[in-house]
Amino acid sequence: MPNVMSRCLDSTAAKCSIPREVLSKAVLGTAVCLYGVKLGYPLLQRLCSSGKWDGASANGVKGFKGRRTLNGTAVVTNGGEVSTNNNEHAVPNRKANNASGDKSSGTKEGRSSPAVNREFLLQLEKLIRIMIPKFWCAEVGLLSVHTLALFTRTFLSIYVASMEGQIVKFIVRRDIWNFSMMLLKWLGVAVPATFINSMIRYLENKLALAFRTRLVRHAYGRYFTGQTYYRVSNLDGRIENADHRLTDDITAFTTSVAHLYSHLTKPLFDCALIGLALAQSSRRMGANIIPGPLLACTVIGATGQILKAVSPKFGLLVAEEANCIGYLRSIHSRVITNAEEIAFYGGHKVELTHLQKAYQLLVRQKSHIFRQRLWYVMLEQFLMKYVWSGTGMVMVALPIVMGTRLQAQDGASDSGVSERTQYFTTARNLLVSGADAVERLMSSYKEVVELAGYTSRVGEMLDVFGDVSEGRYKRTTTSATKQKSKGLARIEFIDGQPVARGKITESTDGSIALLDVPVVTPNCDVVVPSLTLVVRSGMHLLITGPNGCGKSSMFRILSGLWPVYAGELKRPKDFSLFYIPQRPYMSLGSLRDQVIYPDTVEDMHKKGLTDDDLEKSLSLVHLGQLVAREGGWDSQADWKDVLSGGEKQRVAVARLFYHRPKFALLDECTSAVSIDVESNIYQAAKDAGITLLTITHRPTLWKFHTHILQFDGEGGWNLSPLDAKTAMTLRQEKAHLEAQLADIPVAQQRLEVVCKELADEENRLSTAMQN
């Protein structure tokens, strides 16, 4: 076939009076262009027919698919709207069942499975804009040096191949001196070549680390903006393992991007420069340069089409594997977080079952990927190793068989043999490098598809962070929930998602007010259909009611953790609110950091406070000896284990005296503190001018409050002043109920005795009647 093509070219060039080299180049260029059009047209057609994309993200870079937004919670200052939270409403997240049956994996509704398509390119563009924010930055410098190193390594490969050809030529000629000099030169070139190889790997790792640093900073900034870290896990249902995405997924994505850049750039350089070198070598041998490259392009194109047709969806498989890994990690995290409760219950068998199921999901998914890769790698190796090797042998043989140079010298000396040997060695080495480059380009498609999986997960994470920080949530709600929840008619749903229509406005008198606000859980259970409440400074409110009646939920609404779905929430402009839960959080750091949390030492100094002020705060909660006992303010320890339950609660209250807010939300915050110390703490808080909103069941704290808010657990509530008469009435009712409950065991014992006596009496009567 190559011989026939060569003769046709010769005859055509002779008839048209066109130089043979010009005609060969024209034919080769036309063939390459036509093949490029054949490959590119379907891709362009798919891109043009896919959905449109618009919009910009919050930081000014392009975002994902444009989405429809609706007005949400409006924040009003002095009667004018200054910001609006737009709520995105779409069908809830659809969990995709993968081949292993992983129920935790899924893709965002409206987004296709990870693949190399237009959406992937748009996601990758957004992430690249984050990793490379501007032209003049350190990342661009690393990319430039890395590209130069790759380019230099290609030149060195070609130079080393030509030197090896010359070494073989001198061996055939038995020229010991030139052979020795070329060998020394070859060893000298090996030093910069090995340095360049090591430098390429070093720059690739540095580039991946720089990309990761940029992306982590951006992701952390969004994660800790607008209480996103809370809302993602409690109000939104799209991301189940944010910690896994912020760590492993970002690392895998940036490593894949840096490796793929190196894995694609160097083969492209190799293909271009090695092709030119091979063409020059063929021309020196006097052979036609068209048949060999044309044959190579045909074989490579056919290989690409075959592999593309049979390639599994590695992007989706990798994304689902990452989901399985994240789910397994979350199960481990649950065990670590709740280890004490699990140990008390003896629930290790149940937790072990959950872990084994999660691990089996991961094993099945990995086994599925291994099976898919088994036959695909076999086919890939057959085509790229054996078929390409045979093609390379034909390409090397063509210039030798068809070449016209040195034909006359073959019988006179061995110079023709040595020249052909030099050409064969050089061309063989170049073809091996070129085949390796093309193989890397072909096999990189799998890496591109895997990159699409990582890109989808990281891009979806940033997308969700942006939505949640702006008050747009997506969570699965069932029809049963809508039917059973009272007052749900007041909440508007669009595409299955509730719309936050309530307003957050500024109060002019410094009070907190809830005006016709429903208390709604993230699962859309309406705990209280409508709550109207005004708390002014100095109005100490006691909150009571059964479990699940909405006491803590009201605190979450006041703090801004939960959205206002209807009504109006009024808060003062300089709103100062401090929340203390029943189980306080002990942060990492010194003893000083525990008292001033969430302030830092720099914040404390800016406020003009010293360690003496912190000691006064501790003395108010009867922990003055704690500093000396633990070794000073700078002592470091695992405070959640070092301090007892009562001490942790008192340290949390000490934070209250350090910050001195206008309002304090106290949720059973002194349940582990003795009654006398608790009374002193509440009196000190009132003396400090802090308005108390307290959830408690201890009657000893009633005297420190002026009003009481009672929830009945069925959506009803009652607000009334808490004077001495009301307090006495409540105490009497409590004492009466306790007395009734105390009589129950006695009545049960008496009932058992009576039943036994009745049974004995019936036995005696039956015996007497028989006699």
PDB file of C-alpha atoms in Angstrom, residues 590-679:
ATOM      1  CA  SER A 590      -5.174  27.473  76.318  1.00  0.00           C
ATOM      2  CA  LEU A 591      -7.339  28.061  79.364  1.00  0.00           C
ATOM      3  CA  ARG A 592      -7.506  31.724  78.406  1.00  0.00           C
ATOM      4  CA  ASP A 593      -8.900  30.755  74.993  1.00  0.00           C
ATOM      5  CA  GLN A 594     -11.735  28.843  76.688  1.00  0.00           C
ATOM      6  CA  VAL A 595     -12.934  31.911  78.599  1.00  0.00           C
ATOM      7  CA  ILE A 596     -12.641  34.463  75.781  1.00  0.00           C
ATOM      8  CA  TYR A 597     -14.062  32.161  73.036  1.00  0.00           C
ATOM      9  CA  PRO A 598     -14.872  33.082  70.269  1.00  0.00           C
ATOM     10  CA  ASP A 599     -12.483  36.036  70.696  1.00  0.00           C
ATOM     11  CA  THR A 600      -8.743  35.705  70.206  1.00  0.00           C
ATOM     12  CA  VAL A 601      -6.058  37.128  72.468  1.00  0.00           C
ATOM     13  CA  GLU A 602      -5.664  40.033  70.041  1.00  0.00           C
ATOM     14  CA  ASP A 603      -9.399  40.743  70.270  1.00  0.00           C
ATOM     15  CA  MET A 604      -9.171  40.694  74.058  1.00  0.00           C
ATOM     16  CA  HIS A 605      -6.358  43.246  74.047  1.00  0.00           C
ATOM     17  CA  LYS A 606      -8.289  45.455  71.616  1.00  0.00           C
ATOM     18  CA  LYS A 607     -11.168  45.516  74.093  1.00  0.00           C
ATOM     19  CA  GLY A 608      -8.748  46.718  76.779  1.00  0.00           C
ATOM     20  CA  LEU A 609      -9.175  43.604  78.922  1.00  0.00           C
ATOM     21  CA  THR A 610      -6.486  41.710  80.799  1.00  0.00           C
ATOM     22  CA  ASP A 611      -6.100  38.408  82.605  1.00  0.00           C
ATOM     23  CA  ASP A 612      -7.274  40.101  85.801  1.00  0.00           C
ATOM     24  CA  ASP A 613     -10.638  40.724  84.141  1.00  0.00           C
ATOM     25  CA  LEU A 614     -10.787  37.074  83.161  1.00  0.00           C
ATOM     26  CA  GLU A 615     -10.107  36.064  86.768  1.00  0.00           C
ATOM     27  CA  LYS A 616     -13.037  38.222  87.862  1.00  0.00           C
ATOM     28  CA  SER A 617     -15.254  36.423  85.341  1.00  0.00           C
ATOM     29  CA  LEU A 618     -14.143  33.071  86.742  1.00  0.00           C
ATOM     30  CA  SER A 619     -14.700  34.222  90.325  1.00  0.00           C
ATOM     31  CA  LEU A 620     -18.312  35.128  89.465  1.00  0.00           C
ATOM     32  CA  VAL A 621     -18.904  31.472  88.544  1.00  0.00           C
ATOM     33  CA  HIS A 622     -16.918  30.168  91.559  1.00  0.00           C
ATOM     34  CA  LEU A 623     -13.940  28.943  89.529  1.00  0.00           C
ATOM     35  CA  GLY A 624     -11.276  31.246  90.906  1.00  0.00           C
ATOM     36  CA  GLN A 625      -9.022  28.305  91.788  1.00  0.00           C
ATOM     37  CA  LEU A 626      -9.089  26.872  88.274  1.00  0.00           C
ATOM     38  CA  VAL A 627      -6.181  28.970  86.950  1.00  0.00           C
ATOM     39  CA  ALA A 628      -3.797  27.874  89.678  1.00  0.00           C
ATOM     40  CA  ARG A 629      -4.966  24.267  89.516  1.00  0.00           C
ATOM     41  CA  GLU A 630      -4.379  23.952  85.754  1.00  0.00           C
ATOM     42  CA  GLY A 631      -1.013  25.728  85.711  1.00  0.00           C
ATOM     43  CA  GLY A 632      -1.853  29.235  84.525  1.00  0.00           C
ATOM     44  CA  TRP A 633      -3.712  30.900  81.703  1.00  0.00           C
ATOM     45  CA  ASP A 634      -1.331  29.558  79.026  1.00  0.00           C
ATOM     46  CA  SER A 635      -1.721  25.906  79.997  1.00  0.00           C
ATOM     47  CA  GLN A 636      -2.814  23.590  77.179  1.00  0.00           C
ATOM     48  CA  ALA A 637      -5.087  20.567  77.662  1.00  0.00           C
ATOM     49  CA  ASP A 638      -7.980  18.631  76.198  1.00  0.00           C
ATOM     50  CA  TRP A 639     -10.471  20.695  78.163  1.00  0.00           C
ATOM     51  CA  LYS A 640     -13.555  18.677  77.283  1.00  0.00           C
ATOM     52  CA  ASP A 641     -11.998  15.756  79.182  1.00  0.00           C
ATOM     53  CA  VAL A 642     -10.049  17.653  81.857  1.00  0.00           C
ATOM     54  CA  LEU A 643     -12.986  19.689  83.175  1.00  0.00           C
ATOM     55  CA  SER A 644     -16.022  18.131  84.779  1.00  0.00           C
ATOM     56  CA  GLY A 645     -19.538  18.703  83.469  1.00  0.00           C
ATOM     57  CA  GLY A 646     -20.307  21.406  86.028  1.00  0.00           C
ATOM     58  CA  GLU A 647     -16.943  23.131  85.445  1.00  0.00           C
ATOM     59  CA  LYS A 648     -17.514  23.212  81.680  1.00  0.00           C
ATOM     60  CA  GLN A 649     -20.913  24.805  82.194  1.00  0.00           C
ATOM     61  CA  ARG A 650     -19.450  27.428  84.532  1.00  0.00           C
ATOM     62  CA  VAL A 651     -16.623  28.205  82.091  1.00  0.00           C
ATOM     63  CA  ALA A 652     -19.292  28.765  79.439  1.00  0.00           C
ATOM     64  CA  VAL A 653     -21.112  31.167  81.769  1.00  0.00           C
ATOM     65  CA  ALA A 654     -17.778  32.911  82.445  1.00  0.00           C
ATOM     66  CA  ARG A 655     -17.730  33.675  78.724  1.00  0.00           C
ATOM     67  CA  LEU A 656     -21.029  35.465  79.255  1.00  0.00           C
ATOM     68  CA  PHE A 657     -19.459  37.769  81.859  1.00  0.00           C
ATOM     69  CA  TYR A 658     -16.459  38.339  79.573  1.00  0.00           C
ATOM     70  CA  HIS A 659     -18.541  39.359  76.518  1.00  0.00           C
ATOM     71  CA  ARG A 660     -21.362  41.041  78.495  1.00  0.00           C
ATOM     72  CA  PRO A 661     -24.014  40.977  75.734  1.00  0.00           C
ATOM     73  CA  LYS A 662     -27.380  42.678  75.968  1.00  0.00           C
ATOM     74  CA  PHE A 663     -29.281  39.402  75.684  1.00  0.00           C
ATOM     75  CA  ALA A 664     -28.323  35.903  76.830  1.00  0.00           C
ATOM     76  CA  LEU A 665     -29.959  32.710  75.586  1.00  0.00           C
ATOM     77  CA  LEU A 666     -29.521  30.127  78.344  1.00  0.00           C
ATOM     78  CA  ASP A 667     -30.566  26.602  77.378  1.00  0.00           C
ATOM     79  CA  GLU A 668     -30.346  24.489  80.570  1.00  0.00           C
ATOM     80  CA  CYS A 669     -26.831  25.901  80.873  1.00  0.00           C
ATOM     81  CA  THR A 670     -26.514  25.290  84.651  1.00  0.00           C
ATOM     82  CA  SER A 671     -28.163  21.889  84.953  1.00  0.00           C
ATOM     83  CA  ALA A 672     -24.935  20.373  86.358  1.00  0.00           C
ATOM     84  CA  VAL A 673     -24.241  23.273  88.768  1.00  0.00           C
ATOM     85  CA  SER A 674     -25.315  23.274  92.394  1.00  0.00           C
ATOM     86  CA  ILE A 675     -28.369  25.364  93.283  1.00  0.00           C
ATOM     87  CA  ASP A 676     -26.522  27.886  95.474  1.00  0.00           C
ATOM     88  CA  VAL A 677     -23.825  28.576  92.854  1.00  0.00           C
ATOM     89  CA  GLU A 678     -26.492  28.743  90.147  1.00  0.00           C
ATOM     90  CA  SER A 679     -28.427  31.388  92.060  1.00  0.00           C
TER      91      SER A 679
END
